[in-house]
């Protein structure tokens, strides 16, 4: 088998280094959010960047036991109490474009918009309107906007953008996301940025690739899933969950095989 | 369907609270490791406790692309590039008593030892020797001791215990783990505490239940898995991984069906 | 890396053989249940054995969309519509000792009972009564007995045992399972064999190891999970599932961090 | 919570029916492949259809322990020996467009081609050439063609098409797949249909939706994964697998945090 190559971790018998940094030193001086930034970037964050990473991870960690990710983790903990990793994995598997993963699509949208604005010398407002119109005529949803619970506005968005603004880290990512929000309001109806869209805008400004929009949601949500699994193991009996189902298919018939 | 109950998160349309704390406030003032502690405990950590949680999570986050968890995540990213959550979940599923999960067993061992020492007025050395002898005669492994790479000593253990000691948080958990290490050396041979055993001792001293030994390993490792998946997606072609296999079963035979 | 060894499949560029049989020949002459038996045994089944394997797999394939396995698969399909394999995997992860996996524990119980009866020259009734009493005094559940829906009797059990009996395959496994059922009725109360217990008894008589009790349930259930995922993808909108949750934890409090 | 609806299984306390058929009757008279067809279709298969379903499931069940799906399942079995369902799930998670899942994309391609040919009164050859040219100019791969092991021809393809032909079930799906193969040879170079493409053509002719191309691969492969996990549990020690890794990232550096 070919030897695998990696530029993330160098783990020898006498040392472990993460992107060049001695892990023993990181353990003594850095925070977990520093390490998360480092693992996905090529350097450690500044203290302002660390604050944003902490805020994002805290913001997405847990949105209640009834969210699909938490509910699936609890179902697995309910039927299979031999493996907490199985329960956490079941929760993670519910995360996709429709649940928690819209950040990646929104980062691609913002990146495409910034690229078009710069290449063609267009204003953000003009490009945002173009993208909204194009998405609308293609019948596509705009990832990062709208939420099934927070019909009007998700207060976590303002907190994230406030932190970015007060620390001087609000850049073109946030400006373009706001331009998209304006264009949506004008061309369709008011559909506010959601938490996925807010983290997408910030992650663009932090220089991270689009896939990280989905990945950071997962990293944060696992903290919540872990606690939900702990509660299910310690507080609830196995197989307590019964989902009510009604059959509406074909009536009874004979097997002529 | 019955309404589920939970004491972790209260997520209403106008607020999200984690064990009573407003998530908007946590986003602005706390670290991700604070939240992780809070989710698994009933309060926020002190700054010394936060340091230990950060050190544990950083210490277990990534031990190289060839560890079973990372390798499985990369295999999934190699064959199924539609879902990064599927790749991270595949990595998590390799975590059990044999890989990364020994912390829970070690916490149970320490808790049982502390209970026996206190109930019977025995010294830690006496109880540790009893447990080692009992485990040996049962043919069982002692969880939290020994490592396939670090044959002598894992330097992360000393860092963790040094941090606990210097901040005044080293308690009976660490003392009993060291007593077990001594008893193993005397009754069997020197088999040092590994990273799972070290985090187990510290988590006992932090007042966390045994299941958290496995859960915190998962929470930390997911940060590494996420970065490994990002590297596989962005640097490697799909289906690049070929494992060499030799068949040693029965020779070709005829199907008489 | 060391080459892996296997005695299951020999897959060369010009051939694929499963335990010595040419897969091209199997494709033309055998059934999927033949192959499943072959993969877990060292030979192809007789036609009577094939009938039992088919009956078991059909019997466990799907018990309704509200079972934990199906519900978790649908939750994953609801939030992550990029990967049907993620949804099926989420469903599988709910399968453990408490849901679908009791067959393995029951096979171990039957095997232990048969071994004790043969070694000590005791009747099945005597040994079954001993095992029931031992389990009861240990406060353990007897795997393979009782069902949350079928309070009295699961009709699939009679069908499986009827097929085994009429084809001459009912052996000591089934006889010992019935002895256990009798002993439970006499020493505790009537708790009938469930589908897991019935397949366990039959798999013992087919000469399969205990782990297969869990594995065959999974193989059969995946057929149902696949259909449930297909229905969720094609009939339901993403994120349609909302689980009602009530928070009963500590009241709002201030973050003094 | 809203009651879920389903048209697959009606599971009451006194009966279980799959699409109207009594499961007790199916257990006694039908094969597992009958049930698999029924679960994904709206009726039971004819005997010729059943033969094709069996051949497909047998053909994809196991391609060797080193395939990504089997390797990931073995890695999980190696590190987490508490949950065979976790190991099987890890294997399934590697299945996507790049590994085993190309059947769905190929079914969509064939369906689009048949639709275009019928709507515009064009021959299959003309439409196939159009699709190949369009795919080529878009820089896309044609799903269902080519294999990393079988550089020339996968013998399972001929067996599947031979069975379809001899039983009179070869229809427009197979004809269009062959037209695509011809067009690829003429416009690009000879790239033969692979097993995913062959099952795609047959599943189109059986009237199944495109998602089933991926789902049936999973249903078949789980049989092999189950056997691979059984072998890993019973024949190999935990944590035996070591993947060789070389670090090629930045050199050691100081943490100035």
mmCIF file of C-alpha atoms in Angstrom, chain C:
data_model
loop_
_atom_site.group_PDB
_atom_site.id
_atom_site.type_symbol
_atom_site.label_atom_id
_atom_site.label_comp_id
_atom_site.label_asym_id
_atom_site.label_seq_id
_atom_site.Cartn_x
_atom_site.Cartn_y
_atom_site.Cartn_z
ATOM 1 C CA UNK C 1 1.417 -1.529 5.497
ATOM 2 C CA UNK C 2 0.865 -5.219 6.038
ATOM 3 C CA UNK C 3 -1.247 -7.038 3.501
ATOM 4 C CA UNK C 4 -4.616 -8.002 4.923
ATOM 5 C CA UNK C 5 -5.697 -11.629 4.871
ATOM 6 C CA UNK C 6 -9.239 -12.859 4.303
ATOM 7 C CA UNK C 7 -10.953 -16.150 3.646
ATOM 8 C CA UNK C 8 -14.161 -14.669 2.266
ATOM 9 C CA UNK C 9 -13.651 -13.184 -1.169
ATOM 10 C CA UNK C 10 -10.865 -13.578 -3.704
ATOM 11 C CA UNK C 11 -11.265 -10.689 -6.145
ATOM 12 C CA UNK C 12 -8.735 -10.766 -8.938
ATOM 13 C CA UNK C 13 -8.854 -8.808 -12.204
ATOM 14 C CA UNK C 14 -10.254 -11.822 -14.058
ATOM 15 C CA UNK C 15 -12.474 -13.390 -11.393
ATOM 16 C CA UNK C 16 -14.356 -12.878 -8.144
ATOM 17 C CA UNK C 17 -14.836 -15.930 -5.950
ATOM 18 C CA UNK C 18 -16.851 -16.058 -2.729
ATOM 19 C CA UNK C 19 -15.515 -18.803 -0.459
ATOM 20 C CA UNK C 20 -14.315 -20.631 -3.577
ATOM 21 C CA UNK C 21 -17.458 -20.217 -5.704
ATOM 22 C CA UNK C 22 -17.264 -18.211 -8.923
ATOM 23 C CA UNK C 23 -19.481 -15.168 -8.467
ATOM 24 C CA UNK C 24 -20.559 -15.300 -12.114
ATOM 25 C CA UNK C 25 -21.940 -18.752 -11.500
ATOM 26 C CA UNK C 26 -23.622 -17.694 -8.258
ATOM 27 C CA UNK C 27 -25.250 -14.764 -10.075
ATOM 28 C CA UNK C 28 -26.858 -17.177 -12.527
ATOM 29 C CA UNK C 29 -27.899 -19.992 -10.259
ATOM 30 C CA UNK C 30 -28.195 -18.892 -6.634
ATOM 31 C CA UNK C 31 -30.418 -16.578 -4.626
ATOM 32 C CA UNK C 32 -29.322 -13.608 -2.536
ATOM 33 C CA UNK C 33 -30.203 -15.593 0.592
ATOM 34 C CA UNK C 34 -27.903 -18.399 -0.598
ATOM 35 C CA UNK C 35 -25.098 -15.888 -0.829
ATOM 36 C CA UNK C 36 -25.882 -14.417 2.598
ATOM 37 C CA UNK C 37 -25.726 -17.902 4.125
ATOM 38 C CA UNK C 38 -22.495 -18.667 2.258
ATOM 39 C CA UNK C 39 -20.863 -15.411 3.353
ATOM 40 C CA UNK C 40 -21.475 -16.209 7.026
ATOM 41 C CA UNK C 41 -21.001 -20.005 6.849
ATOM 42 C CA UNK C 42 -18.525 -22.218 5.001
ATOM 43 C CA UNK C 43 -20.928 -23.655 2.423
ATOM 44 C CA UNK C 44 -24.122 -23.000 0.466
ATOM 45 C CA UNK C 45 -27.415 -23.794 2.231
ATOM 46 C CA UNK C 46 -29.766 -26.674 1.461
ATOM 47 C CA UNK C 47 -33.153 -25.659 0.115
ATOM 48 C CA UNK C 48 -34.680 -26.096 3.586
ATOM 49 C CA UNK C 49 -31.982 -23.912 5.108
ATOM 50 C CA UNK C 50 -32.497 -21.301 2.382
ATOM 51 C CA UNK C 51 -36.227 -21.196 3.220
ATOM 52 C CA UNK C 52 -35.392 -20.416 6.861
ATOM 53 C CA UNK C 53 -32.898 -17.708 5.923
ATOM 54 C CA UNK C 54 -35.447 -16.117 3.583
ATOM 55 C CA UNK C 55 -38.117 -16.266 6.271
ATOM 56 C CA UNK C 56 -35.853 -14.656 8.865
ATOM 57 C CA UNK C 57 -34.733 -11.853 6.570
ATOM 58 C CA UNK C 58 -38.297 -11.145 5.433
ATOM 59 C CA UNK C 59 -39.530 -11.263 9.022
ATOM 60 C CA UNK C 60 -37.148 -8.586 10.285
ATOM 61 C CA UNK C 61 -36.930 -6.365 7.198
ATOM 62 C CA UNK C 62 -39.418 -3.720 8.249
ATOM 63 C CA UNK C 63 -41.600 -3.301 11.306
ATOM 64 C CA UNK C 64 -42.971 0.122 10.430
ATOM 65 C CA UNK C 65 -41.708 3.640 9.843
ATOM 66 C CA UNK C 66 -41.868 4.454 13.556
ATOM 67 C CA UNK C 67 -39.359 1.844 14.700
ATOM 68 C CA UNK C 68 -36.160 3.552 15.934
ATOM 69 C CA UNK C 69 -34.122 2.306 12.976
ATOM 70 C CA UNK C 70 -36.592 3.595 10.376
ATOM 71 C CA UNK C 71 -37.237 6.837 12.247
ATOM 72 C CA UNK C 72 -33.531 7.658 12.456
ATOM 73 C CA UNK C 73 -33.057 6.883 8.767
ATOM 74 C CA UNK C 74 -35.932 9.225 7.913
ATOM 75 C CA UNK C 75 -34.547 11.989 10.133
ATOM 76 C CA UNK C 76 -31.231 11.753 8.304
ATOM 77 C CA UNK C 77 -32.978 11.720 4.927
ATOM 78 C CA UNK C 78 -34.894 14.784 6.070
ATOM 79 C CA UNK C 79 -31.856 16.899 6.958
ATOM 80 C CA UNK C 80 -29.198 15.500 4.626
ATOM 81 C CA UNK C 81 -30.543 14.728 1.183
ATOM 82 C CA UNK C 82 -27.114 14.454 -0.420
ATOM 83 C CA UNK C 83 -26.367 10.902 0.693
ATOM 84 C CA UNK C 84 -28.818 7.991 0.934
ATOM 85 C CA UNK C 85 -26.020 5.927 2.438
ATOM 86 C CA UNK C 86 -25.881 8.400 5.348
ATOM 87 C CA UNK C 87 -29.591 7.857 5.985
ATOM 88 C CA UNK C 88 -29.369 4.070 5.886
ATOM 89 C CA UNK C 89 -26.306 4.161 8.146
ATOM 90 C CA UNK C 90 -28.159 6.338 10.666
ATOM 91 C CA UNK C 91 -30.889 3.720 10.775
ATOM 92 C CA UNK C 92 -28.439 0.865 11.297
ATOM 93 C CA UNK C 93 -26.773 2.713 14.166
ATOM 94 C CA UNK C 94 -29.912 2.418 16.282
ATOM 95 C CA UNK C 95 -29.581 -1.379 16.215
ATOM 96 C CA UNK C 96 -28.094 -2.753 19.404
ATOM 97 C CA UNK C 97 -28.928 -5.079 22.261
ATOM 98 C CA UNK C 98 -32.105 -3.112 22.943
ATOM 99 C CA UNK C 99 -33.364 -2.870 19.333
ATOM 100 C CA UNK C 100 -33.028 -5.817 16.986
ATOM 101 C CA UNK C 101 -29.813 -7.090 18.458
ATOM 102 C CA UNK C 102 -31.076 -9.384 21.200
ATOM 103 C CA UNK C 103 -30.586 -12.366 18.893
ATOM 104 C CA UNK C 104 -26.862 -12.439 19.637
ATOM 105 C CA UNK C 105 -27.363 -12.441 23.394
ATOM 106 C CA UNK C 106 -30.033 -15.128 23.053
ATOM 107 C CA UNK C 107 -27.705 -17.262 20.918
ATOM 108 C CA UNK C 108 -25.053 -16.996 23.631
ATOM 109 C CA UNK C 109 -27.626 -17.959 26.250
ATOM 110 C CA UNK C 110 -28.782 -20.987 24.260
ATOM 111 C CA UNK C 111 -25.216 -22.036 23.494
ATOM 112 C CA UNK C 112 -24.277 -21.777 27.162
ATOM 113 C CA UNK C 113 -27.348 -23.791 28.124
ATOM 114 C CA UNK C 114 -26.685 -26.532 25.581
ATOM 115 C CA UNK C 115 -23.082 -26.727 26.696
ATOM 116 C CA UNK C 116 -24.072 -27.054 30.365
ATOM 117 C CA UNK C 117 -26.719 -29.685 29.625
ATOM 118 C CA UNK C 118 -24.300 -31.791 27.590
ATOM 119 C CA UNK C 119 -21.328 -31.390 29.913
ATOM 120 C CA UNK C 120 -23.288 -32.253 33.036
ATOM 121 C CA UNK C 121 -25.810 -34.705 31.637
ATOM 122 C CA UNK C 122 -28.701 -32.481 32.665
ATOM 123 C CA UNK C 123 -32.096 -32.145 30.975
ATOM 124 C CA UNK C 124 -32.918 -28.971 29.043
ATOM 125 C CA UNK C 125 -35.709 -28.205 31.530
ATOM 126 C CA UNK C 126 -33.342 -28.327 34.484
ATOM 127 C CA UNK C 127 -30.704 -26.173 32.823
ATOM 128 C CA UNK C 128 -33.277 -23.700 31.504
ATOM 129 C CA UNK C 129 -34.681 -23.283 35.008
ATOM 130 C CA UNK C 130 -31.166 -22.750 36.379
ATOM 131 C CA UNK C 131 -30.447 -20.064 33.779
ATOM 132 C CA UNK C 132 -33.725 -18.282 34.430
ATOM 133 C CA UNK C 133 -33.111 -18.291 38.177
ATOM 134 C CA UNK C 134 -29.520 -17.099 37.751
ATOM 135 C CA UNK C 135 -30.578 -14.327 35.420
ATOM 136 C CA UNK C 136 -33.328 -13.293 37.786
ATOM 137 C CA UNK C 137 -31.090 -13.133 40.839
ATOM 138 C CA UNK C 138 -28.576 -11.121 38.817
ATOM 139 C CA UNK C 139 -31.341 -8.693 37.880
ATOM 140 C CA UNK C 140 -30.636 -9.233 34.176
ATOM 141 C CA UNK C 141 -33.113 -9.400 31.301
ATOM 142 C CA UNK C 142 -33.304 -12.590 29.267
ATOM 143 C CA UNK C 143 -32.515 -11.584 25.680
ATOM 144 C CA UNK C 144 -34.992 -12.799 23.078
ATOM 145 C CA UNK C 145 -38.114 -12.733 25.248
ATOM 146 C CA UNK C 146 -40.841 -10.073 25.370
ATOM 147 C CA UNK C 147 -41.806 -7.282 22.954
ATOM 148 C CA UNK C 148 -43.180 -3.816 23.517
ATOM 149 C CA UNK C 149 -45.871 -4.241 20.823
ATOM 150 C CA UNK C 150 -46.648 -7.963 20.836
ATOM 151 C CA UNK C 151 -47.528 -8.316 24.528
ATOM 152 C CA UNK C 152 -48.801 -11.837 24.119
ATOM 153 C CA UNK C 153 -47.235 -13.569 21.171
ATOM 154 C CA UNK C 154 -45.471 -12.526 17.996
ATOM 155 C CA UNK C 155 -47.021 -14.538 15.135
ATOM 156 C CA UNK C 156 -43.697 -14.484 13.251
ATOM 157 C CA UNK C 157 -42.261 -16.823 15.893
ATOM 158 C CA UNK C 158 -44.751 -19.574 15.109
ATOM 159 C CA UNK C 159 -44.144 -19.226 11.404
ATOM 160 C CA UNK C 160 -40.377 -19.533 11.826
ATOM 161 C CA UNK C 161 -40.623 -22.522 14.136
ATOM 162 C CA UNK C 162 -43.267 -24.130 11.904
ATOM 163 C CA UNK C 163 -40.964 -23.853 8.897
ATOM 164 C CA UNK C 164 -38.060 -25.294 10.861
ATOM 165 C CA UNK C 165 -40.193 -28.139 12.139
ATOM 166 C CA UNK C 166 -41.797 -29.110 8.831
ATOM 167 C CA UNK C 167 -38.417 -29.202 7.095
ATOM 168 C CA UNK C 168 -36.742 -31.284 9.782
ATOM 169 C CA UNK C 169 -34.344 -28.498 10.784
ATOM 170 C CA UNK C 170 -35.720 -27.897 14.283
ATOM 171 C CA UNK C 171 -32.938 -28.982 16.606
ATOM 172 C CA UNK C 172 -31.633 -28.459 20.085
ATOM 173 C CA UNK C 173 -31.540 -24.683 19.604
ATOM 174 C CA UNK C 174 -35.315 -24.482 19.237
ATOM 175 C CA UNK C 175 -35.901 -27.103 21.927
ATOM 176 C CA UNK C 176 -33.784 -25.202 24.408
ATOM 177 C CA UNK C 177 -35.451 -21.894 23.513
ATOM 178 C CA UNK C 178 -38.844 -23.468 24.239
ATOM 179 C CA UNK C 179 -37.478 -24.847 27.515
ATOM 180 C CA UNK C 180 -36.418 -21.334 28.459
ATOM 181 C CA UNK C 181 -39.865 -20.022 27.595
ATOM 182 C CA UNK C 182 -41.448 -22.670 29.835
ATOM 183 C CA UNK C 183 -39.063 -21.941 32.703
ATOM 184 C CA UNK C 184 -39.774 -18.215 32.447
ATOM 185 C CA UNK C 185 -43.516 -18.869 32.611
ATOM 186 C CA UNK C 186 -43.146 -21.082 35.667
ATOM 187 C CA UNK C 187 -40.556 -19.054 37.586
ATOM 188 C CA UNK C 188 -41.570 -15.491 36.618
ATOM 189 C CA UNK C 189 -44.601 -15.026 34.376
ATOM 190 C CA UNK C 190 -45.489 -15.746 30.758
ATOM 191 C CA UNK C 191 -43.085 -13.762 28.558
ATOM 192 C CA UNK C 192 -43.140 -15.232 25.070
ATOM 193 C CA UNK C 193 -40.191 -15.625 22.728
ATOM 194 C CA UNK C 194 -39.905 -12.666 20.399
ATOM 195 C CA UNK C 195 -38.624 -12.532 16.812
ATOM 196 C CA UNK C 196 -35.038 -12.031 17.993
ATOM 197 C CA UNK C 197 -35.274 -15.124 20.189
ATOM 198 C CA UNK C 198 -36.831 -17.193 17.431
ATOM 199 C CA UNK C 199 -34.146 -16.320 14.899
ATOM 200 C CA UNK C 200 -31.537 -16.983 17.578
ATOM 201 C CA UNK C 201 -32.822 -20.520 18.147
ATOM 202 C CA UNK C 202 -32.881 -21.225 14.423
ATOM 203 C CA UNK C 203 -29.426 -19.760 13.798
ATOM 204 C CA UNK C 204 -28.011 -21.975 16.547
ATOM 205 C CA UNK C 205 -29.541 -24.957 14.763
ATOM 206 C CA UNK C 206 -28.035 -23.735 11.475
ATOM 207 C CA UNK C 207 -24.572 -23.794 13.065
ATOM 208 C CA UNK C 208 -23.916 -20.051 12.924
ATOM 209 C CA UNK C 209 -21.938 -18.085 15.556
ATOM 210 C CA UNK C 210 -23.675 -15.791 18.040
ATOM 211 C CA UNK C 211 -22.632 -12.551 16.353
ATOM 212 C CA UNK C 212 -24.773 -13.553 13.353
ATOM 213 C CA UNK C 213 -27.873 -13.012 15.486
ATOM 214 C CA UNK C 214 -27.224 -9.284 15.301
ATOM 215 C CA UNK C 215 -25.760 -9.301 11.801
ATOM 216 C CA UNK C 216 -28.681 -11.034 10.075
ATOM 217 C CA UNK C 217 -31.112 -8.619 11.688
ATOM 218 C CA UNK C 218 -29.081 -5.782 10.184
ATOM 219 C CA UNK C 219 -28.894 -7.424 6.742
ATOM 220 C CA UNK C 220 -32.648 -7.892 6.710
ATOM 221 C CA UNK C 221 -33.503 -4.497 8.152
ATOM 222 C CA UNK C 222 -31.394 -2.657 5.583
ATOM 223 C CA UNK C 223 -33.877 -3.742 2.914
ATOM 224 C CA UNK C 224 -36.623 -1.953 4.837
ATOM 225 C CA UNK C 225 -34.467 1.074 5.650
ATOM 226 C CA UNK C 226 -33.681 1.458 1.963
ATOM 227 C CA UNK C 227 -37.380 1.566 1.084
ATOM 228 C CA UNK C 228 -38.132 3.984 3.933
ATOM 229 C CA UNK C 229 -35.379 6.304 2.692
ATOM 230 C CA UNK C 230 -36.728 6.094 -0.861
ATOM 231 C CA UNK C 231 -40.181 7.077 0.397
ATOM 232 C CA UNK C 232 -38.800 9.969 2.463
ATOM 233 C CA UNK C 233 -36.789 11.318 -0.505
ATOM 234 C CA UNK C 234 -39.630 11.045 -2.993
ATOM 235 C CA UNK C 235 -42.734 11.786 -0.909
ATOM 236 C CA UNK C 236 -41.728 14.195 1.874
ATOM 237 C CA UNK C 237 -40.180 17.657 1.998
ATOM 238 C CA UNK C 238 -36.825 18.120 3.735
ATOM 239 C CA UNK C 239 -36.927 19.115 7.416
ATOM 240 C CA UNK C 240 -40.595 18.159 7.811
ATOM 241 C CA UNK C 241 -39.988 16.387 11.140
ATOM 242 C CA UNK C 242 -40.477 18.339 14.368
ATOM 243 C CA UNK C 243 -40.165 16.545 17.705
ATOM 244 C CA UNK C 244 -41.987 18.273 20.592
ATOM 245 C CA UNK C 245 -39.668 18.982 23.522
ATOM 246 C CA UNK C 246 -40.230 20.427 26.995
ATOM 247 C CA UNK C 247 -37.347 21.886 28.976
ATOM 248 C CA UNK C 248 -37.355 20.965 32.656
ATOM 249 C CA UNK C 249 -33.872 22.054 33.723
ATOM 250 C CA UNK C 250 -32.603 24.966 35.816
ATOM 251 C CA UNK C 251 -34.285 28.348 35.312
ATOM 252 C CA UNK C 252 -32.577 31.243 33.512
ATOM 253 C CA UNK C 253 -29.411 32.411 35.268
ATOM 254 C CA UNK C 254 -26.685 35.006 34.783
ATOM 255 C CA UNK C 255 -23.282 34.319 33.249
ATOM 256 C CA UNK C 256 -20.782 35.691 35.736
ATOM 257 C CA UNK C 257 -17.816 34.666 33.587
#
